Every structure is written in structure tokens, then in C-alpha cells.
């Protein structure tokens, strides 16, 4: 443990350069010679934290050097944010002035890390002394050198504990006395001296890098399996409005299927004015229930529960019951109002008023969304608006909710999100925020940097092998992997992928699920539309479902054919194999239909964690059998070509023995859309 | 011209994120919605300036976006450091949220740049209004929209000049009056309104990026041709110590040969104690003149002139005469002392003293350099040491010297260099500092970031085509190009390249010169060793010249065979062709000996500036003729395959007409080591 002055993340050591000119008097200590540069991981110069789940390691690298040839001591410092003292570990020299160290995150919250480095005078002297001895200088010739070492030892003694000071002074006295003798040479080189030098460094010449932050999230930030349902469709009496009580019976099914997050669209009172009818009709008929995203009525707003779903007590009971089965209930936070929301009357300054006395509704000309009024984030009263919006999250956190799916965050102010999420994460570090930003890549990445734990992705629109490989490579091998956690959804109530799922057979749904579930550790589906393989769009060319549950109550019949057994099996494989509980451990491998000819439809990739190695092969054609030769990256597994190794296919639970890198595989979508091989080197 | 509050380079807009948590009250304006990210060029997050020569453009790119779909106005701001107001130019949208702008550096000194962006309410409204009109909404239906536009116009009026306020209010009144009519629609869309919106932006919601700096150097920082000589070897009486006066007669020759920097090894009094003899012998004989790098004797130190070279007046006269011929005299600054230097007695605290009462000399065990005492940069008196060292530069600047070659900067404190060079560049922006750091790449790059204008390079040790191409690609296509200016030396008094120049024929010297001179705009040679093609090392395996001029006086006979006519011709081509006056405009092209078989020895590259296009082909074999097909990158020149184009080889001054991309070339080192083709598209 080392205690140092605490530079803030914005302060800089002079040895690391300054962005403005420095007067001589502003330089803290001109004797500080070590230089620290290019600390990684580092997002935008340290402006934003990286992300890890608790227990995950952080591997830190940095360029460290000094003028001349003196001995450098380089350490990794880390602590929980707010602590004053650092934990400190030595870093290892990698060559080319690069150093590496590693610490493991130990609490849900925020941690900090920095790199420290110094020239060590005693160790430099000892290393030079050793070279002299090795080059044949004799004890007599080394007398003065020994005396120099003894002086440097005196400097260490000044920094040591009272007890060690005595010991060091005794060693120093012995050196001085024996200088010129053979004995003094071996004493000068002793490990005891080395250890004292390491134990009592000169902090006044120790340089420290900027301080970098890591957001340490709860385990479900790293590995989670989401299912989305509309509670109103689960009454046991068809046509009746479902309630939280009705949904309690679903929880055990979902738990057994392997889901651990149950996400509900907004559960608040739904507006009446301009209510949407079935299939997004602008005119509602009598009995139409409206869209849950048109939030607010005389029964309440964002902190109320739609009376037809039940009471706040019912909701709390539902949340508790879910949690007892390992399921977290996630709420949808949509910052917008129906015209009936009390905010409109109570805080008219939070909306844009038109000269005709109406409030500006949401629109993207010529499209109109008259049932929804957006907030005006440019209101002069922005501070109160921000505080109120944050209090909505806090209200639901107090009801036991820790996971939020945020609707269209990219249409709200980025500054608001940065402030809001950082405040919430400070007070409730266990919270998880999923960004529903289907927009341009830089905007999605920005929201992740500002604090979103998860993000929806382009997965739904990556429907061929090159596109999938390129997208996953961007997500898992660039800086993006440090701050952006993809959550792969195979469908949502808004997205029935036109390209791949319109009028598609069950095999298409199965292969997309297998793909999502083995590529990304965080996934989700909208149910039961997905397991029932609903494949009809409202119109050709759009991704809306026909007769969408967004605008009406459904009565689902789960006795129909569905792919739930397949989903359950895949989820079980994910639970049993830690390699599938991470996303960035992905390596694509080749599948060839002939030498040097890559298969168009068979996609293969290895994921490893410890000694858990999974090779997944997916046939991305929904109806044609595909065959080819898949290459097992033996070099990464420590297996020699020709050496037999066991392979277990986990969906069918079948065992093989392979002994080569290239292995034949055939996948017929009528039988098996994907194979997940667990490879077991000896 | 826009005037804004001046954020320092360290301050941040909230919209660009904060590195620590932000309380609501610390947020300047929550209504600021534009976000600016990834501004380029940017060295280490803006900590260090980029470099340009005066008149060079700076192309700035940035990611800029906001929530939602409003109209963004993005501008590039630039100014001379120290000015309060910005010059401002619109940036152009490149796609994928990327924007670009460009300004031209206009003075030697330091300039600053930043990117600014805002959501513009009026322009957003006008753009939405246009969409409504285009989608067929009629004037009557647009009445309210026109009134909204009129209100926004009122906001612009508040920011306008008195005169324009009147005009804008009149336009507003007209819109209000005519709202609902066809006339109001065309008035609402008028360019006059657009221009007023652009002219009077709302600065309170304009976000600005960090401020980035550019060091603007004098022209010779970008294009220079250096020659190094030992003045003591140029007496007209062989064996006598040469003087500045003797050297005056060389100036015209060097000017005619095309050199514009004459660099002299240290010109200070040379120590007597431990003086080195010929060939670096540790014992000097009577009459041995010693190494100029053993600085300081009873005749003076770093601010004195070795009496045998002349007086300070002689030196000033020499500098002036050189300048009148377009040549700058560059001095060698070596921060080290002979044991006879007055600093040792006057400032003993600046050296490391050993217990035996001696000063620690320079050594890298077991090697010893007893004629040289290094400064102890870790002295408690570091402030005075730094000030004294800086005053050495200042002394010579006052004598008319603006170019310095700094000896072994990597063995002195980096913090010192950062402070010293930034202080000097502030007061004397016309200065140029060449770093003689032959060390590890990251250390060399660090020195460049800290302020060095030029650096020695690994060119001397890049002696085959793949190595040369890889090195030049690193220097000219990565971030390195923004701050590190290579100065390619084909030889130095310390380096006769073992691999390529030991016992090599004149063709080897010629091809290395042609290569250096066409790859890098800054080059140098040590004369007359280079033009005389001196090729004998002291010992095999070392790069020291035999009978090195570093330790003795030579009497050069320039009537011997030499390659000065070739050097002169190459220098002349450089002067006449702006494409060779830059380094980063380099593109390698293929030379094939058979289809898809790259030539091992023929290296080809295109350099362009404006419509000056030079294709250089060098035969990197010193004795064998090489032939092959070189590809002219027609696509970059706007030439169609089959279309005839003129090509002039500049060394031989021969004209060709080519009409294809691939052209046959043969280079016989006995005739021509390289061809420099000027390509002249119609």
C-alpha cells in the first residue's frame, strides 16, 4: 500500500507534459525523470470510464521510460473511487518501453487506476555495480563504488520505518567498514538491500499518470438473457386486460427457460387524447387500449401504475417473486407524455408551445405522432426538468427495480444522460441501463461512453456472414469493447427483420437465436412472438408486426408449435459454459467448401474462458443444408495436429474424437441449425 | 469573427463529458446540445502541439452531432495564440457525423484551433418548414408554422446589430401579417433569413471543443539541406588549425551546391584534462587537438569560442556572410563539460561527486568517457542549472544563430527539454532544434512531442527495400507525421553505415544521397567525408571512421575524385520541385520484375505538390544493374491508360512520352543510380 497526494483526473505531472506553457516555478519537481505515456485502456484520454463486471480483470499497459539508462520501477496503482490510498502492484516489462500490469475489480461501483514510475537510484547503482563485478573489476578497484552504494543506502534509511532504519544503518555501516574487500562486494549485491530499496521508494521523484476510471457493474451487466412481454396480454380470460398477478404464473416458465431479466414496456397509465388504435391507426375505436408509450392520464404519470395492471403493491410483489426465481424485472423508461399527463398542466414550461396554443407533438415531417408530446430539453427550466426525470428512476429503484431499458435516449440531451446516469450510478451502482438507440454508430457509442451499461445494436440487420463478421470485429476488437456492451435482440415489438424473418420458417428464428446467444453474452427476445415464430409484417418493406401487441391485447396460445425447447437448450448451454458468458473473447475461424474457398453460409467462431473452449458453427441459410471444413484453431488450444482430442456437440449432446485442425461438418436446418462443440484438450 | 469566452486547453464543456462527476450546479448550460468528439489532428489528447511550417494548411476533422434531427452549424475556429478573438470558418459535412475544415498557418509562432458547434433553432425550423412545403401542406395549413418561424426570428433580432435588428423586425412583422398566405411561405424560406440566422448565432448554446495548438515553424523546418564540417580542418595551410576566416571561402561553394544549413560541431574551448588522442585514444599526444565535445577550458565554456577558431567577432562575421548566401549556421549544443570547465568549480552542486572527491564522469559500464562530465539533472539546484543551460541557447541566439543541433538529448531530463524549448520558442519562434537522439523509437518521438523541430532518424540503418518502405510508412502515414520531422543524414562523423557504406563504391554514396534527398525534405551530410566517399571504418563492426576528424585536424584535398556534381544536381532538383520540399506527400508504387513479382532493389515512389508530380526510382544495389516495370499511379494523376503523357527525367534532363501505367526501366549504377521523373499530365 502506498499513500500519495491525490492528483485529480484532470491534474498532470510535469513529466507527462503540459498543455500550456510552464513557468519554472510551476514545475513541482524537476528531478522527476520517469515518463508515462499511452496508458491503456483509456477512452478519449480518460474522459470516460471503461466498463467491467465485478471480478473481471483490468489489464493495464503503458509506455514508461526515462532519460539515460537508469533502473526504472513501474507500478500499477488501483483503488475504489473515493479511497485515499492506492493498492500497488509491480508492472512487467514487455519490451519496446511497454509495461503491463493487472488488477481484478472487487466491488460493484467505481474504481480508479493509474501507472506510477520512478528512477531508483539505489537499484540503478546496484545494477551498474553488478556489471562492474561481471566485467572483472576487483574488490579493491570497487572500493569507491561500494562507498557510493552505502551513501545511497543512507537515503533509503531516511524513508524507512524506525525498525528498518536501524537495520539499514547497520548494513550501511558494514559496507563502509568493509569497502575494498570481497565481502563488501557480495554484501553490496545482496537481495536484502534490493528489497529495502523496493520497499522504501522515493515518492518525491515518483511520476504518476492521469487517473483512469472503471465502472464496475453487477454480473448481469456482463451476462444476461432478457425476455420482453406485454403483461396486459396474459390474462387467463382471453380478451380481458392482463395484470401483474396474471403474469406471476409466467415467472417459473421463464426461469426454467433460462431467462434472468424480464423486461416490461411502460406500465404507467395510458393517455386517452389522440390514443392510437389497432395497427397504429390514428383513430382509436371504443375499447382500444392504446400504446403503453403514450404515458400519463388522470390516473397518473411516470410514477404511477396503469390501474388495469394492478396496484403498486401488486407490482412490488411481482418484482419480489421474480427475484426469488433469479429474474430481475426491467422497466421501460420513456421520457415523453401523452397530452393527458399532469406535467403538461403543472409544468407547461417543459414543453414547446405553438402560437395556436397547442403543445408541439412529436414529428419527423411529414410523419406525426400526435399521442406523444416530447419534453423540451431546451427549456429555461432545464434544471427542474432534469431533477424530475431523475426522480422517476429513483422512484422505481425504491420499488426494487434496478434494470432500465431507456426508450430513444438519442432524442434527448446527451448532457442530461451524462449527468443523470452518473448521479444514479454513484448512489445505486447495481443499476443497469439499456440504451434503445437505433441510430448512427457514433451516437450509439457516445451514449455508451456517457454511462449506458448496455445498448441495442445492428444485429437484427446483419444478416450475412461478411456483415456479421465485420460488425462483431468492430465491437470486440477495437476500443469499443472497453465501453460499449452489445445486447443482441433477435426481435423486438418494433422490429421483425424484413430481410431475414418476414415469412421465415422456424429454422430462421432458431438460427438467429443460436447466433445471438453464442456471439453476445447479453441477449434478448420479445415473447411470445419470437418462440411462436410470428413472421407476418404489417406491410411489406416495414418491420412492424401485423396486429402489433403495441396497440392491442393479445391472448397467446402457447400450446401451438413453438421453439421454446430449443431456446431453453441454448440458454442452458450458456449457463453451463463460461466461454459464452463473455462477448469480447470471440475469434472467427475459417469454414471452407473447397481449399481457399470460404463457405458463404457456415459461420464459425471460437470462444474460450479458462479451459472452457466452445467452437460454434451456424448455418446461416434458413432452408438449405450446408457442408464444409471447419478449422479448429489448434494453436490457441495447445493441441498438436494429429493428436486426438475430444469434442462434444452440446445441442445434441454427442461426442466425437477429432485429431486434425480441419474437420468436416454438415448442418441441415431441418435437423440442426447450429452446432456448439465443446473442445476438450487433454 | 466570433468572440467567445476563452476556455483554457484544460477546461471542458459539459457536452463533451467530464472526467469527474458533475453536480447540476456546475453545468454551465444544460441547453447546449451539440457534441464534439475526436478532433483531428490531435496529439495525446491535445497535450502537445502539432507542427506545421508557415503557410502550410491545417486540415481539421471532428465528429459532431446532437440528439434528434435538428440542423447543426459546425465551424472551425483558429487564431494566433494569445489573441482573444477567433477567426471562424464553416466546416463541411463528410458523412457519418464527420466534419472537415481547413485553415492556413499565417505566422511563425504558435496558433490555436478548436471546433465549435450548435443546434440552430431557426435553421432547424426553416429546414422542417421546407419539408412541409415539399410534402404538399398548403399556405393555410402552414399558418401556425410561419408564426413559429416569426417568433424564432425575434430571437435572432435580439442578437443582431442595431441596423440589422430593424431589418429583421421588419421581416418578422411581414411574416406575422402575411401568415397563412402563399407570400408568407416564400418569405419564410428566403435566403435573407438564412443568412441572418448564420450571422447571429446563439453563442450561449454553442459548444466548443478543447483548444489544440500548432507550432508554426520557419520554412527551413520543412525544407532544408544541411552540411556538417569541422572548421579546424579548413586552414589553407595543411596541418594548421583552421579558423572561421578560413571557412568563409567555403560558403560560396556550399551555397552553389544547394546547402542552406551549415552545421558546426561545438566551437567552444576544448578541455585539456583527460583529452582524447587520435582515433579516440585515451592518451593524447603532444599537439593532439582533442574532441570538440569535451567542452570547457580556462579559455571559457559553452558561451566562449575556441581561441584557435577565432574571436566572437569572427564568428558573427561568418554567420552574417553565410546568411547573405542563404545559409544558416547551426551550432551543436552539447550539455556536458570537460573536467576543466569553470562550472565544475563554480557550481560543484551540478555534478555528481564521488566519495573519493572526484566528479563522476560519463560511463556506461564497463565503457568510460573520462574527458566528459555529465550534468546531474537530479541536483537540488536544478532550477539554476536549467536557467543556466537555457541561457546558453540565448547567448548564441543573440549572436545570430537560430538553428541548433542538440547532442544526445535523450540522456538529459525530458522535463527540462519541455520547459526549455517551449520557453525559447515563445521568445524566438524562428528557432529550429534538431534532436541527435539515436535511441529507442518512443524516446525519439517523445523528444519531438516536447518541442524538437527535427530529429535524426534510423535512415542510416534502413538499407533494404522492405525496411525503408516500412519506416517511411510509419513516419509519413501515422500520427507521427504531425509532430516528428525526420532529417535524413546519409552519414555523420559518428556513423559510417557498416551495412552499406563500409568499403562501398561511389555509387553506394550516390544512391543513398538520392534516396535521402527524394524521400525526406530535410537532409544532411557530413562533409567532405561523404562527397569524397570515405569508406574506411576504424574497426570492422563499428561505425566510426578511421582517423576520425573528431580527434584530429584534417587537410582535405577537394581536387580528388568526389561526387559533388551529383549532390549539386540533386539539390538543384529539390529546389526546383516543390514536391520534394515536403516529406508526408509520399506514396510508394510497385516495381515488378515479372507479373506480381516485386523487384528486390528498385524502389519507386510518387511525390506530388499541386501540379508538380515526381516519380523517383532508385536502384538500391550499389553495383548491379536492375530492371523492371514501374507502375505510374495514373489514377492519382488524372491520366487515362493509353493517353500519352510527358515525362522528364531530371538528373539526365531527358524527355519521354509514356502512355501506360506500367513502364520499363533499367538503372545501371555505373551510369545512373536513380531516375527522377517529372510527370506532366496535360
XYZ file of C-alpha atoms in Angstrom, chain A residues 208-536:
329
model
C 2.078 9.205 -11.793
C -0.078 9.058 -14.909
C -3.548 10.551 -15.105
C -6.086 8.619 -13.090
C -8.409 6.471 -15.171
C -11.773 5.131 -14.073
C -13.541 1.834 -14.448
C -17.269 1.409 -13.905
C -17.649 -1.923 -12.174
C -21.090 -3.288 -12.940
C -23.077 -6.166 -11.415
C -22.719 -9.603 -13.033
C -25.846 -9.244 -15.178
C -24.200 -6.349 -16.981
C -21.831 -8.944 -18.408
C -24.103 -11.932 -18.872
C -27.874 -11.731 -19.128
C -30.755 -13.278 -21.004
C -33.703 -10.965 -21.470
C -37.315 -11.613 -22.373
C -39.831 -8.869 -23.097
C -43.581 -9.308 -22.604
C -46.678 -7.128 -22.553
C -48.333 -8.027 -19.215
C -51.732 -6.940 -20.479
C -51.870 -9.901 -22.867
C -51.548 -12.576 -20.196
C -54.986 -12.630 -18.588
C -56.256 -16.154 -18.119
C -59.529 -14.939 -19.624
C -58.976 -14.176 -23.314
C -59.850 -10.535 -24.181
C -59.557 -9.376 -20.598
C -56.766 -6.956 -19.611
C -53.933 -8.906 -18.017
C -52.476 -7.965 -14.631
C -49.224 -8.420 -12.726
C -50.987 -11.166 -10.801
C -51.772 -12.949 -14.057
C -48.116 -12.729 -15.001
C -46.839 -14.335 -11.808
C -47.556 -17.745 -13.291
C -45.199 -16.989 -16.199
C -42.200 -16.415 -13.981
C -41.397 -20.057 -13.282
C -41.617 -20.868 -17.017
C -39.213 -18.083 -17.901
C -36.851 -19.044 -15.093
C -36.830 -22.650 -16.283
C -36.235 -21.485 -19.833
C -33.122 -19.681 -18.560
C -34.212 -16.043 -18.723
C -32.956 -13.787 -15.955
C -34.278 -10.370 -16.980
C -37.972 -9.802 -17.647
C -38.473 -6.502 -19.395
C -41.855 -4.789 -19.400
C -42.913 -1.976 -21.740
C -44.142 1.116 -19.839
C -46.527 0.104 -17.057
C -47.969 3.570 -16.495
C -51.460 4.950 -17.124
C -52.072 5.399 -20.864
C -53.394 8.676 -22.283
C -56.825 8.956 -23.866
C -56.363 12.054 -26.037
C -55.222 11.111 -29.556
C -54.908 7.474 -28.402
C -53.738 5.154 -31.171
C -55.972 2.355 -32.414
C -55.036 -1.106 -33.597
C -52.182 -1.288 -36.094
C -51.131 2.251 -35.170
C -54.342 3.744 -36.518
C -54.600 7.463 -35.676
C -58.203 6.955 -34.579
C -58.906 4.640 -31.676
C -62.103 2.644 -31.501
C -64.063 2.125 -28.316
C -62.202 -0.426 -26.216
C -58.832 0.189 -27.829
C -56.164 0.077 -25.140
C -53.607 2.444 -26.716
C -49.854 2.338 -26.774
C -48.079 1.947 -23.422
C -45.580 4.574 -24.644
C -48.301 7.300 -24.562
C -47.646 7.843 -20.873
C -49.873 9.701 -18.466
C -53.569 10.138 -17.797
C -55.711 11.407 -14.983
C -54.688 8.229 -13.135
C -51.077 9.396 -13.000
C -47.817 9.648 -14.874
C -44.342 8.113 -14.869
C -44.518 7.217 -11.181
C -47.914 5.542 -11.355
C -49.119 2.137 -12.458
C -51.811 1.646 -15.059
C -54.789 0.663 -12.877
C -55.748 -2.230 -15.137
C -52.357 -3.881 -14.471
C -52.833 -3.737 -10.708
C -51.538 -1.733 -7.790
C -48.094 -0.689 -6.695
C -48.305 -3.494 -4.130
C -49.060 -5.997 -6.886
C -46.063 -4.726 -8.795
C -43.744 -4.971 -5.779
C -44.970 -8.497 -5.120
C -44.336 -9.390 -8.767
C -40.805 -7.953 -8.629
C -40.041 -9.900 -5.445
C -41.426 -13.143 -6.775
C -39.381 -12.736 -9.955
C -36.241 -12.021 -7.961
C -36.787 -15.147 -5.863
C -36.531 -17.073 -9.153
C -33.371 -15.245 -10.236
C -35.220 -12.893 -12.566
C -34.865 -9.100 -12.440
C -37.814 -7.105 -13.687
C -36.619 -4.355 -16.042
C -38.741 -1.291 -16.671
C -39.043 0.811 -19.796
C -38.320 4.482 -19.167
C -39.772 6.604 -21.965
C -39.338 10.312 -21.345
C -42.403 11.603 -23.172
C -46.003 12.348 -22.271
C -49.473 11.775 -23.540
C -51.415 15.052 -23.843
C -53.231 13.975 -20.665
C -50.090 13.782 -18.491
C -50.268 16.064 -15.453
C -46.839 17.516 -16.358
C -48.463 19.363 -19.249
C -50.599 21.431 -16.893
C -48.214 21.515 -13.935
C -45.017 22.246 -15.846
C -46.101 23.810 -19.155
C -42.588 25.284 -19.464
C -41.239 21.749 -20.087
C -42.991 21.562 -23.472
C -42.872 23.512 -26.704
C -45.990 25.602 -27.108
C -47.131 26.707 -30.528
C -48.630 30.099 -31.363
C -52.013 28.366 -31.741
C -51.954 27.410 -28.057
C -51.253 23.709 -28.613
C -48.235 21.736 -27.484
C -45.815 20.614 -30.175
C -46.246 16.852 -30.589
C -43.504 14.502 -31.775
C -42.970 14.590 -35.501
C -40.416 13.984 -38.175
C -42.056 15.859 -41.048
C -44.243 14.729 -42.668
C -44.718 11.952 -40.051
C -46.779 12.873 -36.962
C -47.032 11.197 -33.550
C -49.906 13.115 -32.036
C -50.368 10.866 -28.991
C -46.872 11.723 -27.737
C -45.520 15.075 -26.518
C -41.740 15.251 -26.202
C -40.089 17.233 -23.422
C -38.350 20.418 -24.468
C -34.810 19.853 -23.171
C -34.033 23.447 -24.148
C -36.449 24.850 -21.599
C -35.062 27.600 -19.378
C -36.301 25.411 -16.534
C -33.966 22.555 -17.573
C -32.601 22.030 -14.056
C -36.016 21.206 -12.639
C -36.868 19.059 -15.634
C -33.637 17.067 -15.175
C -34.248 16.626 -11.450
C -37.791 15.415 -12.052
C -36.736 12.945 -14.721
C -34.010 11.555 -12.483
C -36.560 11.182 -9.693
C -38.560 8.842 -11.943
C -35.668 6.391 -11.978
C -35.258 6.810 -8.247
C -38.915 6.125 -7.627
C -38.716 2.772 -9.383
C -35.380 1.918 -7.793
C -37.175 2.324 -4.482
C -39.720 -0.222 -5.700
C -36.936 -2.758 -6.228
C -36.182 -2.183 -9.920
C -32.501 -1.984 -10.849
C -32.626 -2.558 -14.610
C -33.961 0.029 -17.030
C -34.457 -0.068 -20.762
C -34.470 3.558 -21.888
C -36.611 4.484 -24.860
C -34.956 6.521 -27.638
C -32.227 8.106 -25.499
C -30.656 9.606 -28.627
C -33.550 12.053 -28.952
C -32.835 13.511 -25.512
C -29.953 15.741 -24.478
C -26.605 13.918 -24.102
C -25.620 16.269 -21.286
C -28.714 15.158 -19.396
C -27.828 11.468 -19.707
C -24.267 12.002 -18.612
C -25.398 13.818 -15.511
C -28.380 11.598 -14.739
C -26.692 8.216 -15.137
C -23.550 9.241 -13.286
C -25.641 10.503 -10.368
C -27.699 7.315 -10.303
C -24.678 5.016 -10.627
C -22.995 6.807 -7.734
C -25.967 6.224 -5.461
C -27.113 2.884 -6.933
C -24.099 1.209 -8.540
C -26.095 -2.002 -9.013
C -28.280 -0.368 -11.684
C -28.149 -1.346 -15.357
C -29.267 0.935 -18.194
C -30.026 -0.443 -21.658
C -29.985 2.184 -24.389
C -32.660 1.742 -27.038
C -30.809 3.911 -29.530
C -31.238 2.519 -33.017
C -29.342 5.295 -34.710
C -25.947 6.202 -36.169
C -22.917 4.381 -34.771
C -21.161 7.388 -33.249
C -24.315 8.411 -31.419
C -24.768 4.905 -30.012
C -21.142 4.809 -28.852
C -21.480 8.239 -27.290
C -24.426 7.098 -25.165
C -22.363 4.121 -24.008
C -19.500 6.418 -23.034
C -21.886 8.687 -21.128
C -22.914 5.802 -18.919
C -25.276 3.329 -20.590
C -24.463 -0.186 -19.419
C -25.892 -1.977 -22.466
C -27.016 -0.969 -25.913
C -29.265 -2.338 -28.590
C -27.248 -2.999 -31.739
C -27.416 -3.516 -35.511
C -27.501 -7.305 -35.014
C -31.036 -7.534 -36.459
C -29.795 -6.031 -39.729
C -26.588 -8.050 -40.043
C -27.896 -10.981 -41.989
C -24.970 -12.366 -43.904
C -21.566 -13.709 -42.969
C -19.304 -10.806 -44.031
C -21.570 -8.219 -42.370
C -21.785 -10.226 -39.160
C -18.038 -10.790 -39.020
C -17.244 -7.136 -39.728
C -19.699 -5.913 -37.102
C -18.529 -8.316 -34.408
C -14.907 -7.458 -35.177
C -15.679 -3.779 -34.616
C -17.494 -4.499 -31.360
C -15.000 -6.934 -29.864
C -11.545 -5.924 -31.086
C -11.495 -2.122 -31.144
C -11.698 0.409 -28.286
C -15.462 -0.036 -28.473
C -15.125 -3.224 -26.418
C -13.987 -1.193 -23.406
C -17.167 0.877 -23.036
C -19.970 -0.465 -25.280
C -21.696 -3.697 -24.254
C -23.886 -5.025 -27.043
C -27.198 -6.626 -26.162
C -28.272 -8.709 -29.157
C -32.030 -8.818 -29.680
C -33.299 -11.215 -32.328
C -36.626 -9.337 -32.479
C -38.406 -6.529 -30.619
C -42.039 -5.350 -30.733
C -40.824 -2.770 -33.274
C -38.540 -4.980 -35.324
C -39.416 -8.073 -37.255
C -36.370 -8.108 -39.509
C -37.628 -7.728 -43.069
C -34.551 -9.207 -44.618
C -34.485 -12.402 -42.612
C -37.673 -13.039 -40.639
C -40.580 -11.892 -42.840
C -42.493 -15.079 -43.668
C -39.478 -17.086 -42.500
C -39.569 -20.717 -41.293
C -38.877 -21.663 -37.636
C -35.311 -22.621 -38.598
C -34.630 -18.952 -39.381
C -35.735 -17.988 -35.860
C -33.689 -20.810 -34.346
C -30.511 -19.940 -36.182
C -30.798 -16.262 -35.303
C -31.285 -17.180 -31.663
C -28.323 -19.555 -31.667
C -26.218 -16.893 -33.346
C -27.167 -14.111 -30.928
C -26.750 -16.363 -27.910
C -23.277 -17.597 -28.818
C -21.889 -14.319 -30.195
C -23.075 -11.989 -27.447
C -23.264 -12.719 -23.737
C -26.188 -10.291 -23.407
C -29.248 -11.145 -25.496
C -32.983 -10.724 -25.594
C -36.190 -11.637 -27.371
C -39.714 -10.285 -27.439
C -42.084 -13.041 -26.453
C -44.030 -14.993 -27.312
C -43.780 -13.523 -30.819
C -40.290 -14.979 -31.174
C -40.841 -18.528 -29.916
C -44.120 -18.733 -31.847
C -42.111 -17.672 -34.902
C -44.579 -14.894 -35.787
C -43.399 -13.783 -39.184
C -46.064 -11.518 -40.709
